[in-house]
Amino acid sequence: MAGTIHELEDTGLIMKIESEAAAAARELASAAHLRSGQIVVVGCSTSEVIGKNLGSWSTPEIGEAIYRGLNSVFSPLGVFIAAQCCEHLNRAIIIDYAAVPGAEIVNVRPQPKAGGSFATAVYNALEHPVALESIKADAGLDIGCTLIGMHLKQVAVPVRLEQKQIGSALLIAARVRPKFIGGERAYYDDTLKEGYPY
């Protein structure tokens, strides 16, 4: 079932959701030290955001609001959003081609019930949207327990945000850092503990 915002009781919900998404993006950008050219993978269940079961109430207006909130923070930083589709598209990624020139693209266009409302909103908003089967992102936001780990670089590190939810959906964030290798005799660059500096 696909829902519309007109069927929801709270008419201020769209603005609230957009504001919460922006707050989460600001926190993650700071914690992960995000820089221009980096990629944040975002999985989002709009059903969960409005308090419904995962996959049961895909809501395009909510997907659009979340994209606007995230993009208002990430775009000025030059950070790309990679939208994870739902399991019906094998959790494929929607991203602007500028972020992944030369990547092997696949041919699919997400829809609210086959890809998800958030991925559809991102696809419709981007100038040159492409779909990829996988990506290795620099950070991530999981809105509603959508399992984004498959699209993060190793090593993923949990980030605890003050913004714990978007709407009714649980919010989980992550950043990445390079692997430590070499064992007890190895020396490490402490600046890399916080992520990739370049």
mmCIF file of C-alpha atoms in Angstrom:
data_model
loop_
_atom_site.group_PDB
_atom_site.id
_atom_site.type_symbol
_atom_site.label_atom_id
_atom_site.label_comp_id
_atom_site.label_asym_id
_atom_site.label_seq_id
_atom_site.Cartn_x
_atom_site.Cartn_y
_atom_site.Cartn_z
ATOM 1 C CA MET A 1 0.000 0.000 0.000
ATOM 2 C CA ALA A 2 1.229 3.467 -0.838
ATOM 3 C CA GLY A 3 0.125 6.326 1.372
ATOM 4 C CA THR A 4 -0.165 10.033 0.862
ATOM 5 C CA ILE A 5 0.463 12.778 3.330
ATOM 6 C CA HIS A 6 -3.166 13.860 2.951
ATOM 7 C CA GLU A 7 -4.187 10.657 4.706
ATOM 8 C CA LEU A 8 -2.018 11.455 7.722
ATOM 9 C CA GLU A 9 -3.354 13.359 10.704
ATOM 10 C CA ASP A 10 -0.394 15.661 11.420
ATOM 11 C CA THR A 11 -0.253 18.390 8.767
ATOM 12 C CA GLY A 12 3.031 19.703 10.214
ATOM 13 C CA LEU A 13 4.709 16.341 9.721
ATOM 14 C CA ILE A 14 6.483 17.245 6.467
ATOM 15 C CA MET A 15 8.292 20.238 7.989
ATOM 16 C CA LYS A 16 9.174 18.247 11.124
ATOM 17 C CA ILE A 17 10.623 15.375 9.082
ATOM 18 C CA GLU A 18 12.650 17.722 6.871
ATOM 19 C CA SER A 19 14.050 19.490 9.953
ATOM 20 C CA GLU A 20 14.965 16.202 11.670
ATOM 21 C CA ALA A 21 16.711 14.955 8.520
ATOM 22 C CA ALA A 22 18.752 18.156 8.314
ATOM 23 C CA ALA A 23 19.703 17.874 11.991
ATOM 24 C CA ALA A 24 20.883 14.292 11.488
ATOM 25 C CA ALA A 25 22.906 15.312 8.432
ATOM 26 C CA ARG A 26 24.624 18.131 10.335
ATOM 27 C CA GLU A 27 25.582 15.794 13.185
ATOM 28 C CA LEU A 28 26.913 13.111 10.862
ATOM 29 C CA ALA A 29 28.842 15.610 8.719
ATOM 30 C CA SER A 30 30.598 16.854 11.842
ATOM 31 C CA ALA A 31 31.243 13.451 13.435
ATOM 32 C CA ALA A 32 32.517 11.874 10.204
ATOM 33 C CA HIS A 33 34.507 14.959 9.124
ATOM 34 C CA LEU A 34 32.834 14.794 5.715
ATOM 35 C CA ARG A 35 34.474 16.640 2.842
ATOM 36 C CA SER A 36 33.709 17.507 -0.748
ATOM 37 C CA GLY A 37 33.536 14.487 -3.024
ATOM 38 C CA GLN A 38 32.701 11.999 -0.294
ATOM 39 C CA ILE A 39 29.572 9.850 -0.320
ATOM 40 C CA VAL A 40 26.923 9.207 2.339
ATOM 41 C CA VAL A 41 24.725 6.173 1.801
ATOM 42 C CA VAL A 42 21.160 6.623 3.075
ATOM 43 C CA GLY A 43 18.649 3.842 3.538
ATOM 44 C CA CYS A 44 15.161 5.021 4.370
ATOM 45 C CA SER A 45 11.798 3.449 5.043
ATOM 46 C CA THR A 46 9.146 6.146 4.737
ATOM 47 C CA SER A 47 6.701 3.603 6.146
ATOM 48 C CA GLU A 48 8.712 3.443 9.374
ATOM 49 C CA VAL A 49 9.028 7.236 9.459
ATOM 50 C CA ILE A 50 5.237 7.576 9.655
ATOM 51 C CA GLY A 51 4.884 4.768 12.189
ATOM 52 C CA LYS A 52 3.857 1.950 9.857
ATOM 53 C CA ASN A 53 5.540 -1.400 9.249
ATOM 54 C CA LEU A 54 8.556 -1.519 6.946
ATOM 55 C CA GLY A 55 7.428 -1.619 3.314
ATOM 56 C CA SER A 56 3.730 -1.200 4.057
ATOM 57 C CA TRP A 57 3.079 2.512 3.489
ATOM 58 C CA SER A 58 5.550 4.056 1.060
ATOM 59 C CA THR A 59 4.958 7.810 1.169
ATOM 60 C CA PRO A 60 6.495 9.947 -1.626
ATOM 61 C CA GLU A 61 6.044 13.256 0.218
ATOM 62 C CA ILE A 62 8.033 11.922 3.173
ATOM 63 C CA GLY A 63 10.812 10.696 0.876
ATOM 64 C CA GLU A 64 10.987 14.130 -0.738
ATOM 65 C CA ALA A 65 11.079 15.898 2.650
ATOM 66 C CA ILE A 66 13.917 13.709 3.897
ATOM 67 C CA TYR A 67 15.890 14.312 0.717
ATOM 68 C CA ARG A 68 15.406 18.089 1.014
ATOM 69 C CA GLY A 69 16.564 18.042 4.636
ATOM 70 C CA LEU A 70 19.657 15.940 3.945
ATOM 71 C CA ASN A 71 20.527 17.784 0.752
ATOM 72 C CA SER A 72 20.299 21.172 2.476
ATOM 73 C CA VAL A 73 23.332 20.107 4.538
ATOM 74 C CA PHE A 74 25.275 17.758 2.272
ATOM 75 C CA SER A 75 25.043 19.701 -1.000
ATOM 76 C CA PRO A 76 26.813 22.854 0.277
ATOM 77 C CA LEU A 77 29.606 20.587 1.562
ATOM 78 C CA GLY A 78 29.965 18.905 -1.830
ATOM 79 C CA VAL A 79 28.965 15.559 -0.285
ATOM 80 C CA PHE A 80 26.975 13.157 -2.470
ATOM 81 C CA ILE A 81 23.889 11.258 -1.292
ATOM 82 C CA ALA A 82 23.681 7.613 -2.351
ATOM 83 C CA ALA A 83 20.102 6.420 -1.871
ATOM 84 C CA GLN A 84 19.757 2.739 -1.088
ATOM 85 C CA CYS A 85 16.748 1.143 -2.758
ATOM 86 C CA CYS A 86 14.600 -1.413 -0.987
ATOM 87 C CA GLU A 87 15.112 -5.159 -1.204
ATOM 88 C CA HIS A 88 12.867 -5.419 -4.289
ATOM 89 C CA LEU A 89 15.738 -3.815 -6.231
ATOM 90 C CA ASN A 90 18.364 -5.778 -4.265
ATOM 91 C CA ARG A 91 19.291 -2.631 -2.316
ATOM 92 C CA ALA A 92 20.728 -0.988 -5.438
ATOM 93 C CA ILE A 93 22.076 2.557 -5.145
ATOM 94 C CA ILE A 94 20.787 5.748 -6.782
ATOM 95 C CA ILE A 95 23.430 8.475 -7.064
ATOM 96 C CA ASP A 96 24.435 11.361 -9.301
ATOM 97 C CA TYR A 97 26.764 10.264 -12.095
ATOM 98 C CA ALA A 98 29.177 13.059 -11.124
ATOM 99 C CA ALA A 99 29.989 11.096 -7.938
ATOM 100 C CA VAL A 100 30.867 7.875 -9.752
ATOM 101 C CA PRO A 101 32.224 8.623 -13.242
ATOM 102 C CA GLY A 102 33.207 5.424 -14.978
ATOM 103 C CA ALA A 103 31.257 3.188 -12.585
ATOM 104 C CA GLU A 104 29.360 0.243 -13.994
ATOM 105 C CA ILE A 105 25.755 1.393 -13.998
ATOM 106 C CA VAL A 106 22.645 -0.775 -14.167
ATOM 107 C CA ASN A 107 19.298 0.033 -15.733
ATOM 108 C CA VAL A 108 16.501 0.528 -13.245
ATOM 109 C CA ARG A 109 14.318 3.451 -12.216
ATOM 110 C CA PRO A 110 12.981 3.258 -8.646
ATOM 111 C CA GLN A 111 9.305 3.669 -7.858
ATOM 112 C CA PRO A 112 7.653 4.033 -4.432
ATOM 113 C CA LYS A 113 6.824 0.311 -4.208
ATOM 114 C CA ALA A 114 9.880 -0.986 -6.098
ATOM 115 C CA GLY A 115 12.897 0.862 -4.809
ATOM 116 C CA GLY A 116 11.164 3.044 -2.242
ATOM 117 C CA SER A 117 9.875 6.580 -1.919
ATOM 118 C CA PHE A 118 13.210 8.000 -0.748
ATOM 119 C CA ALA A 119 15.207 6.479 -3.626
ATOM 120 C CA THR A 120 12.507 7.690 -6.020
ATOM 121 C CA ALA A 121 12.744 11.215 -4.602
ATOM 122 C CA VAL A 122 16.524 11.196 -5.013
ATOM 123 C CA TYR A 123 16.288 9.849 -8.572
ATOM 124 C CA ASN A 124 13.805 12.574 -9.509
ATOM 125 C CA ALA A 125 15.872 15.343 -7.883
ATOM 126 C CA LEU A 126 19.284 14.540 -9.369
ATOM 127 C CA GLU A 127 20.475 16.102 -12.610
ATOM 128 C CA HIS A 128 22.072 12.870 -13.879
ATOM 129 C CA PRO A 129 20.810 9.960 -11.742
ATOM 130 C CA VAL A 130 22.295 6.519 -12.217
ATOM 131 C CA ALA A 131 21.763 3.178 -10.524
ATOM 132 C CA LEU A 132 24.609 1.005 -9.238
ATOM 133 C CA GLU A 133 24.468 -2.463 -7.756
ATOM 134 C CA SER A 134 26.858 -1.481 -4.971
ATOM 135 C CA ILE A 135 29.021 1.301 -3.611
ATOM 136 C CA LYS A 136 31.539 1.826 -0.803
ATOM 137 C CA ALA A 137 30.444 4.988 1.001
ATOM 138 C CA ASP A 138 32.309 7.138 3.524
ATOM 139 C CA ALA A 139 29.418 7.412 5.995
ATOM 140 C CA GLY A 140 25.808 6.374 6.297
ATOM 141 C CA LEU A 141 22.377 7.044 7.722
ATOM 142 C CA ASP A 142 19.941 4.203 8.251
ATOM 143 C CA ILE A 143 16.412 5.544 8.716
ATOM 144 C CA GLY A 144 14.069 2.770 9.826
ATOM 145 C CA CYS A 145 16.372 -0.274 10.033
ATOM 146 C CA THR A 146 17.053 -0.718 6.314
ATOM 147 C CA LEU A 147 20.522 -2.331 6.682
ATOM 148 C CA ILE A 148 23.030 -0.081 4.899
ATOM 149 C CA GLY A 149 26.193 -1.887 6.036
ATOM 150 C CA MET A 150 26.741 -3.604 2.687
ATOM 151 C CA HIS A 151 27.386 -0.196 1.110
ATOM 152 C CA LEU A 152 29.964 1.179 3.605
ATOM 153 C CA LYS A 153 33.744 1.062 3.299
ATOM 154 C CA GLN A 154 35.579 -1.011 5.872
ATOM 155 C CA VAL A 155 35.858 -0.358 8.761
ATOM 156 C CA ALA A 156 32.399 0.932 9.726
ATOM 157 C CA VAL A 157 32.217 2.755 13.061
ATOM 158 C CA PRO A 158 28.882 3.507 14.785
ATOM 159 C CA VAL A 159 28.122 7.192 15.368
ATOM 160 C CA ARG A 160 25.747 8.093 18.182
ATOM 161 C CA LEU A 161 23.644 11.077 17.195
ATOM 162 C CA GLU A 162 21.565 13.310 19.428
ATOM 163 C CA GLN A 163 18.882 12.990 16.729
ATOM 164 C CA LYS A 164 17.713 9.446 17.557
ATOM 165 C CA GLN A 165 14.746 9.261 15.211
ATOM 166 C CA ILE A 166 13.275 10.770 12.074
ATOM 167 C CA GLY A 167 9.565 10.730 12.605
ATOM 168 C CA SER A 168 8.847 7.356 14.192
ATOM 169 C CA ALA A 169 11.804 5.627 12.516
ATOM 170 C CA LEU A 170 14.917 4.684 14.450
ATOM 171 C CA LEU A 171 18.025 6.443 13.161
ATOM 172 C CA ILE A 172 21.416 4.746 13.064
ATOM 173 C CA ALA A 173 24.541 6.467 11.741
ATOM 174 C CA ALA A 174 28.013 5.308 10.793
ATOM 175 C CA ARG A 175 31.348 6.625 9.627
ATOM 176 C CA VAL A 176 34.326 4.673 8.364
ATOM 177 C CA ARG A 177 38.040 4.527 9.090
ATOM 178 C CA PRO A 178 40.984 2.725 7.478
ATOM 179 C CA LYS A 179 41.820 -0.759 8.771
ATOM 180 C CA PHE A 180 44.617 -1.106 11.323
ATOM 181 C CA ILE A 181 47.097 -3.696 10.054
ATOM 182 C CA GLY A 182 50.452 -5.050 11.175
ATOM 183 C CA GLY A 183 49.949 -6.284 14.712
ATOM 184 C CA GLU A 184 51.684 -5.242 17.930
ATOM 185 C CA ARG A 185 54.920 -3.962 16.328
ATOM 186 C CA ALA A 186 53.141 -1.670 13.896
ATOM 187 C CA TYR A 187 53.000 2.105 14.283
ATOM 188 C CA TYR A 188 49.824 3.933 13.319
ATOM 189 C CA ASP A 189 48.935 7.374 12.033
ATOM 190 C CA ASP A 190 46.621 8.698 14.751
ATOM 191 C CA THR A 191 45.032 11.167 12.342
ATOM 192 C CA LEU A 192 43.471 8.232 10.482
ATOM 193 C CA LYS A 193 41.546 7.021 13.542
ATOM 194 C CA GLU A 194 38.867 9.605 12.793
ATOM 195 C CA GLY A 195 38.483 8.672 9.120
ATOM 196 C CA TYR A 196 40.010 9.362 5.737
ATOM 197 C CA PRO A 197 41.804 12.746 5.631
ATOM 198 C CA TYR A 198 41.882 12.959 1.826
#
